Structures are given as structure tokens and as C-alpha cells.
PDB file of C-alpha atoms in Angstrom:
ATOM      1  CA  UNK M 839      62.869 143.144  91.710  1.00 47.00           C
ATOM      2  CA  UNK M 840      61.518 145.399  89.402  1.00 47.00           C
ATOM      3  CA  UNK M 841      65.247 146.199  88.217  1.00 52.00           C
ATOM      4  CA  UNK M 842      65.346 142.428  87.467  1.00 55.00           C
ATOM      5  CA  UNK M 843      62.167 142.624  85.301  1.00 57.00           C
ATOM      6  CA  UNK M 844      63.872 145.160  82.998  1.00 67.00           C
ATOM      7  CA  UNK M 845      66.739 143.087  82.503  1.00 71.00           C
ATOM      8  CA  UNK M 846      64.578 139.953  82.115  1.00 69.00           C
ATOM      9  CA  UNK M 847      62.763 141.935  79.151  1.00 73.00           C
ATOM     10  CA  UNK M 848      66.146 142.713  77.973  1.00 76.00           C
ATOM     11  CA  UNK M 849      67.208 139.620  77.823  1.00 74.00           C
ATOM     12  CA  UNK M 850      63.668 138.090  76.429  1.00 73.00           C
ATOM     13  CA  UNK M 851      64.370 139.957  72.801  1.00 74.00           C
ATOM     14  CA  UNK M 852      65.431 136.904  70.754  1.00 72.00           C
ATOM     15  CA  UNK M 853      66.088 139.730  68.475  1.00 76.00           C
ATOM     16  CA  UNK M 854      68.660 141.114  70.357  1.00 80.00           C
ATOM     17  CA  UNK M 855      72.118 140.199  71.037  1.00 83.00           C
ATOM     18  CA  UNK M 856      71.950 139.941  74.504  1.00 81.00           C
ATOM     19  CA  UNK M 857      69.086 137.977  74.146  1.00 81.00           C
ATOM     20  CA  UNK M 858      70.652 134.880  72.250  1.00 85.00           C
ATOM     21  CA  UNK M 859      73.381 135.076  74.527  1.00 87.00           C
ATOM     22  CA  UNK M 860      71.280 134.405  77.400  1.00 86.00           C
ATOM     23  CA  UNK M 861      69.346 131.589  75.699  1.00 87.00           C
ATOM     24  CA  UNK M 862      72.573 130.167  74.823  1.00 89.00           C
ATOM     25  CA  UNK M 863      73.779 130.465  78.437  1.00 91.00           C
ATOM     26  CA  UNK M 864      70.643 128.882  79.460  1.00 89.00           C
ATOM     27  CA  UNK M 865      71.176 125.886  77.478  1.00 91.00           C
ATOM     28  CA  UNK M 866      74.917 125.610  78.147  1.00 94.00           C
ATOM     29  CA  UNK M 867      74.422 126.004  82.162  1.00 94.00           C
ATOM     30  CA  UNK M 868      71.865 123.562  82.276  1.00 93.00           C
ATOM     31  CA  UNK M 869      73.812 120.967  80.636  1.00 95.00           C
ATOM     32  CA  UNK M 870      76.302 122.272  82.450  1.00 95.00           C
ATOM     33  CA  UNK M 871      74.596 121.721  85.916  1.00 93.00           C
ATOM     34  CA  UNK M 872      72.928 118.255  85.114  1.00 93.00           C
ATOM     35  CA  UNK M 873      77.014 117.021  83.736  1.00 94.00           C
ATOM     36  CA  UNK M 874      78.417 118.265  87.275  1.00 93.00           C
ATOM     37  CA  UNK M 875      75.861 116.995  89.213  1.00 93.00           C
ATOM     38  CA  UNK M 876      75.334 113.561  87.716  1.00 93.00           C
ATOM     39  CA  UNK M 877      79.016 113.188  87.208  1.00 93.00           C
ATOM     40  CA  UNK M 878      79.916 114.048  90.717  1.00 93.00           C
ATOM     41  CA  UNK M 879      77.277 111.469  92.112  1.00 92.00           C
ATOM     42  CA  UNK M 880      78.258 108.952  89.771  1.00 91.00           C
ATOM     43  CA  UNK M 881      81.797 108.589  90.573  1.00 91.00           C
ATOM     44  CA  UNK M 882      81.634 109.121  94.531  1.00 91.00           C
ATOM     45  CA  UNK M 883      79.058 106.177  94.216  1.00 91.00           C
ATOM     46  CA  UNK M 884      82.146 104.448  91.810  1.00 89.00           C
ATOM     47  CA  UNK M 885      84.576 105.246  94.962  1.00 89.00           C
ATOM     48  CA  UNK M 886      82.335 103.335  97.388  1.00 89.00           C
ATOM     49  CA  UNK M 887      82.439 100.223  95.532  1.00 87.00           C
ATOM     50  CA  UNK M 888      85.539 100.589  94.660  1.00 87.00           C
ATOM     51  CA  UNK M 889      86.572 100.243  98.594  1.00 84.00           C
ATOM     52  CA  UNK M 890      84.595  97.479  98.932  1.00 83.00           C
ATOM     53  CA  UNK M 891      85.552  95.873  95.938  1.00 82.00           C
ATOM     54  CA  UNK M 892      88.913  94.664  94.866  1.00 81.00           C
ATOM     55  CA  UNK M 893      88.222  93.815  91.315  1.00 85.00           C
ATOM     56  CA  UNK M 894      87.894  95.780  87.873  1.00 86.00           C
ATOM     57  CA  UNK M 895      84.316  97.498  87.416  1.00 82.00           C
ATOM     58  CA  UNK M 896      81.805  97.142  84.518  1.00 74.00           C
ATOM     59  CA  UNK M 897      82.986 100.383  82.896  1.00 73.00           C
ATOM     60  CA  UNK M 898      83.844  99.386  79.404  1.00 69.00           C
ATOM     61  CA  UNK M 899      86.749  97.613  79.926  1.00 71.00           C
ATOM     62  CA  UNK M 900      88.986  96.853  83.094  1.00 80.00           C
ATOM     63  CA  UNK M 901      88.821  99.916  85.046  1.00 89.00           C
ATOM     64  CA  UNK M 902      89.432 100.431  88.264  1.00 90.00           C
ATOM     65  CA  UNK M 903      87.867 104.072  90.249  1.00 90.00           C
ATOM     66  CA  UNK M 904      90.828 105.212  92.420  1.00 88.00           C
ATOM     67  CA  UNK M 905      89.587 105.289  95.811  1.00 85.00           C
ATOM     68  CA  UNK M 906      92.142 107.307  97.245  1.00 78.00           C
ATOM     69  CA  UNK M 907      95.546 109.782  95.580  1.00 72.00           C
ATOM     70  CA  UNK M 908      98.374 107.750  95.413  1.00 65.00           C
ATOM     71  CA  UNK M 909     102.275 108.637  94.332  1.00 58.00           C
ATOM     72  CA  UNK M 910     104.518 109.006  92.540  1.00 52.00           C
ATOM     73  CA  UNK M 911     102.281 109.114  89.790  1.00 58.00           C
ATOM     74  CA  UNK M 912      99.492 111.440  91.717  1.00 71.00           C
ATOM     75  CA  UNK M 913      96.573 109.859  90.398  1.00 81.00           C
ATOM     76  CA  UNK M 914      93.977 111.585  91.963  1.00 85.00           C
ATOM     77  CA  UNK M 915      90.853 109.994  93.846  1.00 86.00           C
ATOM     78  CA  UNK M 916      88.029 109.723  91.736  1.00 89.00           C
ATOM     79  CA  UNK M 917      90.366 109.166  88.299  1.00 91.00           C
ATOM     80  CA  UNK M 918      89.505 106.093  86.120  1.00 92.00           C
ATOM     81  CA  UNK M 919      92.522 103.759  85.862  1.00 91.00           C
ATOM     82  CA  UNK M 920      92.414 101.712  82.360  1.00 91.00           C
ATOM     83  CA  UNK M 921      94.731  98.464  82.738  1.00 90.00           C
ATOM     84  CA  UNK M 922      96.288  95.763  81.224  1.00 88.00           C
ATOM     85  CA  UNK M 923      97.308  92.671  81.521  1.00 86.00           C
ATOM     86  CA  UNK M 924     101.065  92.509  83.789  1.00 83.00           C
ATOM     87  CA  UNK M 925     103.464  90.577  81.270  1.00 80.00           C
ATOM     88  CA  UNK M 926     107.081  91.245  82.352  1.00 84.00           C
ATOM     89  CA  UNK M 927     107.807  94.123  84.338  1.00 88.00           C
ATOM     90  CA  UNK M 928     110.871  96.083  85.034  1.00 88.00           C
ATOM     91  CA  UNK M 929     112.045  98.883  86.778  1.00 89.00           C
ATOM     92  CA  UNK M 930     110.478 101.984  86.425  1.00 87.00           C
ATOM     93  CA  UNK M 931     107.023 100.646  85.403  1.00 89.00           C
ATOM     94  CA  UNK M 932     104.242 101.570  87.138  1.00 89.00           C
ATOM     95  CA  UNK M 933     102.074  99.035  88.297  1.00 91.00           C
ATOM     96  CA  UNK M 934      98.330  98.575  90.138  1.00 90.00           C
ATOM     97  CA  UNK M 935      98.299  96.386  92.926  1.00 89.00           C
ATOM     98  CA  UNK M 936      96.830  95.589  96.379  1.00 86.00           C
ATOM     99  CA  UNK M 937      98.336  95.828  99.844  1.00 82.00           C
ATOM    100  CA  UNK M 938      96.769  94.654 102.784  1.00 77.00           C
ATOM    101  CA  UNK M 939      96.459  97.255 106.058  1.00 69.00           C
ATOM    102  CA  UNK M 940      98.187  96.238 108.818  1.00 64.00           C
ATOM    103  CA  UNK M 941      95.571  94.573 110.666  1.00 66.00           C
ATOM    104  CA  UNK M 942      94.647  92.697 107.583  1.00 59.00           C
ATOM    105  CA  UNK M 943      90.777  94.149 107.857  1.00 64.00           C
ATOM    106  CA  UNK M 944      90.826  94.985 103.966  1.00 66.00           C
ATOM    107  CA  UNK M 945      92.844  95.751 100.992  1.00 74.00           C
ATOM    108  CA  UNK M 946      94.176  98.841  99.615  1.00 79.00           C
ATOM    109  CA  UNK M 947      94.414  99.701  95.514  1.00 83.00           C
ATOM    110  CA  UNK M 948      97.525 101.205  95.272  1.00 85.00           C
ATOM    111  CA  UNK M 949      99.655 102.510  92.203  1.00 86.00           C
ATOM    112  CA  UNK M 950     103.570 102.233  92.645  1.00 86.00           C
ATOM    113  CA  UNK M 951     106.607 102.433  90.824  1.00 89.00           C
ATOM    114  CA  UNK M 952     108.776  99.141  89.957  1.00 91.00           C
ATOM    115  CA  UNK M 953     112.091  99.803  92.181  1.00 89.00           C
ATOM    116  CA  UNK M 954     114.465  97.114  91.307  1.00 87.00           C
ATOM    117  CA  UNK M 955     114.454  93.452  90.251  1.00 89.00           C
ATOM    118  CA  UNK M 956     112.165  90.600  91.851  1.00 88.00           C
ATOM    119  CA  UNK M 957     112.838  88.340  94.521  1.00 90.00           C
ATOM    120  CA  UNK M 958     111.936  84.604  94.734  1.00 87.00           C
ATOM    121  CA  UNK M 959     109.821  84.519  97.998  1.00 85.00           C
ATOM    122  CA  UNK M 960     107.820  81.081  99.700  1.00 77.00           C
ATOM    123  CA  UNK M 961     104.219  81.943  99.940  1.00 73.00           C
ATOM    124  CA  UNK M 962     102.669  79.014 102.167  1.00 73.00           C
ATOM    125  CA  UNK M 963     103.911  76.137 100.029  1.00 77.00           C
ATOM    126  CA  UNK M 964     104.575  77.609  96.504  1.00 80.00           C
ATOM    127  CA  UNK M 965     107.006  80.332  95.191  1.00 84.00           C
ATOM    128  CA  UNK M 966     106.173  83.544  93.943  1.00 86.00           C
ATOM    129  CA  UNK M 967     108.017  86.360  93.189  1.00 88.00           C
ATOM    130  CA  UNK M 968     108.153  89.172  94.681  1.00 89.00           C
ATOM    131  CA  UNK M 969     108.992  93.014  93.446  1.00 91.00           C
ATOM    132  CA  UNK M 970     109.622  95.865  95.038  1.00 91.00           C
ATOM    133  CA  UNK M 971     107.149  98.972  94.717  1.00 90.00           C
ATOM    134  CA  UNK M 972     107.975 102.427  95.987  1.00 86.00           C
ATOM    135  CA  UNK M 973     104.264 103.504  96.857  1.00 76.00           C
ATOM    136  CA  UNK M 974     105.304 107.362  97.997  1.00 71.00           C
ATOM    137  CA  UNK M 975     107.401 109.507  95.136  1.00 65.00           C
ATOM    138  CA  UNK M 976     111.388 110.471  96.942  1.00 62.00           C
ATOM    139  CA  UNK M 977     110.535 107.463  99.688  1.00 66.00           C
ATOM    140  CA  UNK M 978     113.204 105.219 100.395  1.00 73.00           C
ATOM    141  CA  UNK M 979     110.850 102.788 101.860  1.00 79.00           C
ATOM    142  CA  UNK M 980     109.746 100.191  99.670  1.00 87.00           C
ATOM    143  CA  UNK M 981     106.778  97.758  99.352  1.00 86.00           C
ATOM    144  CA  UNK M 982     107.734  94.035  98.811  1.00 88.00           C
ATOM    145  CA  UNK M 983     104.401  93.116  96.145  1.00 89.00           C
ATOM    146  CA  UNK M 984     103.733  89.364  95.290  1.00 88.00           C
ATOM    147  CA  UNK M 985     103.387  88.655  91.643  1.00 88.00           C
ATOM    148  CA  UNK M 986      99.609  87.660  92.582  1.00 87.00           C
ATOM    149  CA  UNK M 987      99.101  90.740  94.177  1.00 88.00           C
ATOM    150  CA  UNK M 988      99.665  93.177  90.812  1.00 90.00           C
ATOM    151  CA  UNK M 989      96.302  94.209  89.243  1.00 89.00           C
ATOM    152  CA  UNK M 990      97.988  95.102  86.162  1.00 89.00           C
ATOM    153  CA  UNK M 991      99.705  97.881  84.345  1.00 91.00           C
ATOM    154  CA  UNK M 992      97.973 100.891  84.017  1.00 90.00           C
ATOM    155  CA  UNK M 993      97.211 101.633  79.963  1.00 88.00           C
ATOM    156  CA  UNK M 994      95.479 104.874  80.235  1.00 88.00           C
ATOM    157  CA  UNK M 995      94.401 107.299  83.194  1.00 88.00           C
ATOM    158  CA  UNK M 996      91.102 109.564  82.894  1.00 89.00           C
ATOM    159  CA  UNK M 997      91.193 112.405  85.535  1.00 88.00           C
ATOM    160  CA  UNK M 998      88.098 113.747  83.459  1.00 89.00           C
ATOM    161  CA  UNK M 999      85.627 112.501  86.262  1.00 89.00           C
ATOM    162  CA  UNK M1000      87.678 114.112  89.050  1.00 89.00           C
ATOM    163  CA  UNK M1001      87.189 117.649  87.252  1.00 90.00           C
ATOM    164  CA  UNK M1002      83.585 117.584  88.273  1.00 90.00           C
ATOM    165  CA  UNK M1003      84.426 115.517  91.719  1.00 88.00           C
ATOM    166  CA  UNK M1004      86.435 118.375  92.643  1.00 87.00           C
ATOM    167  CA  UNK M1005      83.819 121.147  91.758  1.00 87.00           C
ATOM    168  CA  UNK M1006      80.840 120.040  93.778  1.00 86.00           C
ATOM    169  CA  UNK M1007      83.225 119.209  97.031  1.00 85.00           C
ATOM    170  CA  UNK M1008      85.403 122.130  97.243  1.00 87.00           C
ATOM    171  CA  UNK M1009      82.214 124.416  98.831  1.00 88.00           C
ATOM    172  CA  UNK M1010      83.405 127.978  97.291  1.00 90.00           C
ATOM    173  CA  UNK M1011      83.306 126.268  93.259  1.00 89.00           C
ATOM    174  CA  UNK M1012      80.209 124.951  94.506  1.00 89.00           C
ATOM    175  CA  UNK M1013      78.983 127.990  95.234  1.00 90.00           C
ATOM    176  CA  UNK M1014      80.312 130.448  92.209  1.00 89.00           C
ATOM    177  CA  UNK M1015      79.826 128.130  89.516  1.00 90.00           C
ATOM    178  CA  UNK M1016      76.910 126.336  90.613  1.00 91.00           C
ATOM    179  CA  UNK M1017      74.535 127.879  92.884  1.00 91.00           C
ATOM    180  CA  UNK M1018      74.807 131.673  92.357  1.00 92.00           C
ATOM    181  CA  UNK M1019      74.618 131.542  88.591  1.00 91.00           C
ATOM    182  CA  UNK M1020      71.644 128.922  89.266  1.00 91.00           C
ATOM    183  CA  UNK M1021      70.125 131.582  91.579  1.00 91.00           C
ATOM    184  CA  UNK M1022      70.121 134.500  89.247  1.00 87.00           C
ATOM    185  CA  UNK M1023      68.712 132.456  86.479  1.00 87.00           C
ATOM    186  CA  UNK M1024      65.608 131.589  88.570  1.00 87.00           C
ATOM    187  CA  UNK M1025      65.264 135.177  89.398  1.00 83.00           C
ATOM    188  CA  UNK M1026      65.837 136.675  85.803  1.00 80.00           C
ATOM    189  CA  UNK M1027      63.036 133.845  84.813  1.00 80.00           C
ATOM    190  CA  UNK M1028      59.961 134.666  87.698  1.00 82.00           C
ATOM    191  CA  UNK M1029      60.731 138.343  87.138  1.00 76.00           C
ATOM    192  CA  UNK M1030      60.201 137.491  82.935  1.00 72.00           C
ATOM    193  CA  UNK M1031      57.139 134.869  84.354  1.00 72.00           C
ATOM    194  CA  UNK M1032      55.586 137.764  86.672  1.00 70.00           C
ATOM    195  CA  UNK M1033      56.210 140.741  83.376  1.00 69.00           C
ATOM    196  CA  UNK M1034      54.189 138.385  81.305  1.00 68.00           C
ATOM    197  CA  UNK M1035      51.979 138.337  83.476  1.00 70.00           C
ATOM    198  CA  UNK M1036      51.232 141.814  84.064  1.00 70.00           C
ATOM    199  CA  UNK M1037      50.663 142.069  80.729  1.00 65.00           C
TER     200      UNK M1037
END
């Protein structure tokens, strides 16, 4: 402790350089910290609703929260999906859409590749077409996708949010980024709070 207290004056001289490195680590973790933290909350909390939710949320635009990775294009969870509007698709694209789970309890937002031409399918009493998605990058298996069922065309993908997703639930980043340089801050500043007050 009383080790720490001879660093802490160290690192009190504003004069010094050590000293405006430290008060410009300060600032920077902090920032840092309160970024991570409110990021990290803020997008799991985006993943929710997104599971429960099917359609775009209020995120400046339509943007959908990826509640789950998905191939070939390996968007991970978390990543903001930017779309627009379908217009005429052909093969290669990639495309947002929904699929329904087997049991037909909810749907699933999904981003696949465009493997071939559409079909003209009979969907209760109207026709639709119908293309076919490969959902899983190398798979043969495809996914036949009504027209209806396409969200759109994905514009622009922001993995920024995942970046801090990733930090605070992988427990060893947690720990080295987060918590032990948030440890020895509070020690360097009650050993500087309990030198002040000795003098």
C-alpha cells in the first residue's frame, strides 16, 4: 500500500510526464469503460427485441439487430443490418428474410445468398414467387423464400456494436481490459486520497 502511495504521488505531478499520461489514461479509460458498458447493454437489449420482433427498429433508418450469426456472409450477432428496399434480385445477391422454425412457434431473421432463378409457387389462393436462398456458406441445401418473405437487401452492415458485445461476454477481455485496469485505478486514487490526507 504504501508502495502504491509513492507511485500515486508520482503520478499526481501534472508537471511530470508520467503524470499527464495518467490523467490522460484516466480520461480515455473512463470513456472507455462507460462506451463498453453502455454499448454492450444497449445492443443485447437490441437482440431481445429483435427476437421478438420481426420488423425494422427505430435506429435511424431500417435496421434490423442480428439476433443470431448467420452464413455465408458471417454477420455476426449483435451487427446492425442497414436495408433496402428488394427490387429485382438475382443470383448471388444477398438478401434478409424470415423463415419460420419447424413447429411454426416464431420466425427466424436470416441472411442468405440468392442461388438460382425464382419459381412461380400457389400460396393459399394467389401466386408468389419463390427463390431459392442458400442460408449456410458450401451447403447444398437450399431454402425455398416467398417473395413476401424477403426483408430486403442489405445496404450496409455495422459490426461496430459487436466489438464491445464481444468484450464484456468473453470473461478473460472482461477481465484484462475492464476490471483489472479499473481496479488499479481505484487503488492508485485512495492511496493519492489517503497521502493527501496525511498531509
Amino acid at each position: 500500500f504504501f508502495r502504491s502511495m509513492k507511485i500515486s504521488a508520482i503520478l499526481r505531478d501534472r508537471h511530470s510526464f508520467w503524470g499527464i499520461f495518467y490523467l490522460v489514461f484516466k480520461i480515455a479509460f473512463a470513456l472507455f469503460f462507460v462506451l463498453a458498458i453502455g454499448m454492450s447493454v444497449f445492443v443485447t437489449l437490441k437482440i431481445n427485441q429483435q427476437r421478438t420482433s420481426t420488423g425494422p427498429l427505430n435506429l435511424l433508418g431500417q435496421v434490423y439487430v442480428m439476433p443470431y450469426e448467420t452464413l455465408p456472409s458471417r454477420v455476426p450477432q449483435g451487427a446492425f443490418v442497414y436495408v433496402r428496399e428488394p427490387g429485382s434480385l438475382n443470383e448471388g445477391d444477398l438478401v434478409l428474410f424470415l423463415q419460420t422454425t419447424t413447429g411454426g412457434e416464431r420466425s427466424l431473421l436470416l441472411i442468405g445468398e440468392i442461388a438460382g432463378d425464382p419459381e412461380v409457387v400457389m400460396e393459399g389462393d394467389e401466386m408468389t414467387l419463390a427463390y431459392p436462398i442458400r442460408a449456410e456458406e458450401g451447403s447444398e441445401d437450399l431454402v425455398r423464400v416467398s417473395q413476401d418473405s424477403i426483408v430486403g437487401v442489405p445496404s450496409r452492415i455495422s459490426r461496430f456494436p459487436v466489438f464491445f458485445l464481444n468484450l464484456v461476454k468473453n470473461p478473460w477481455t472482461l477481465i484484462f481490459v475492464l476490471i483489472v485496469p479499473a481496479v488499479v485505478l481505484v487503488v492508485l486514487e485512495m492511496s493519492g486520497l489517503a497521502s493527501m490526507l496525511r498531509s
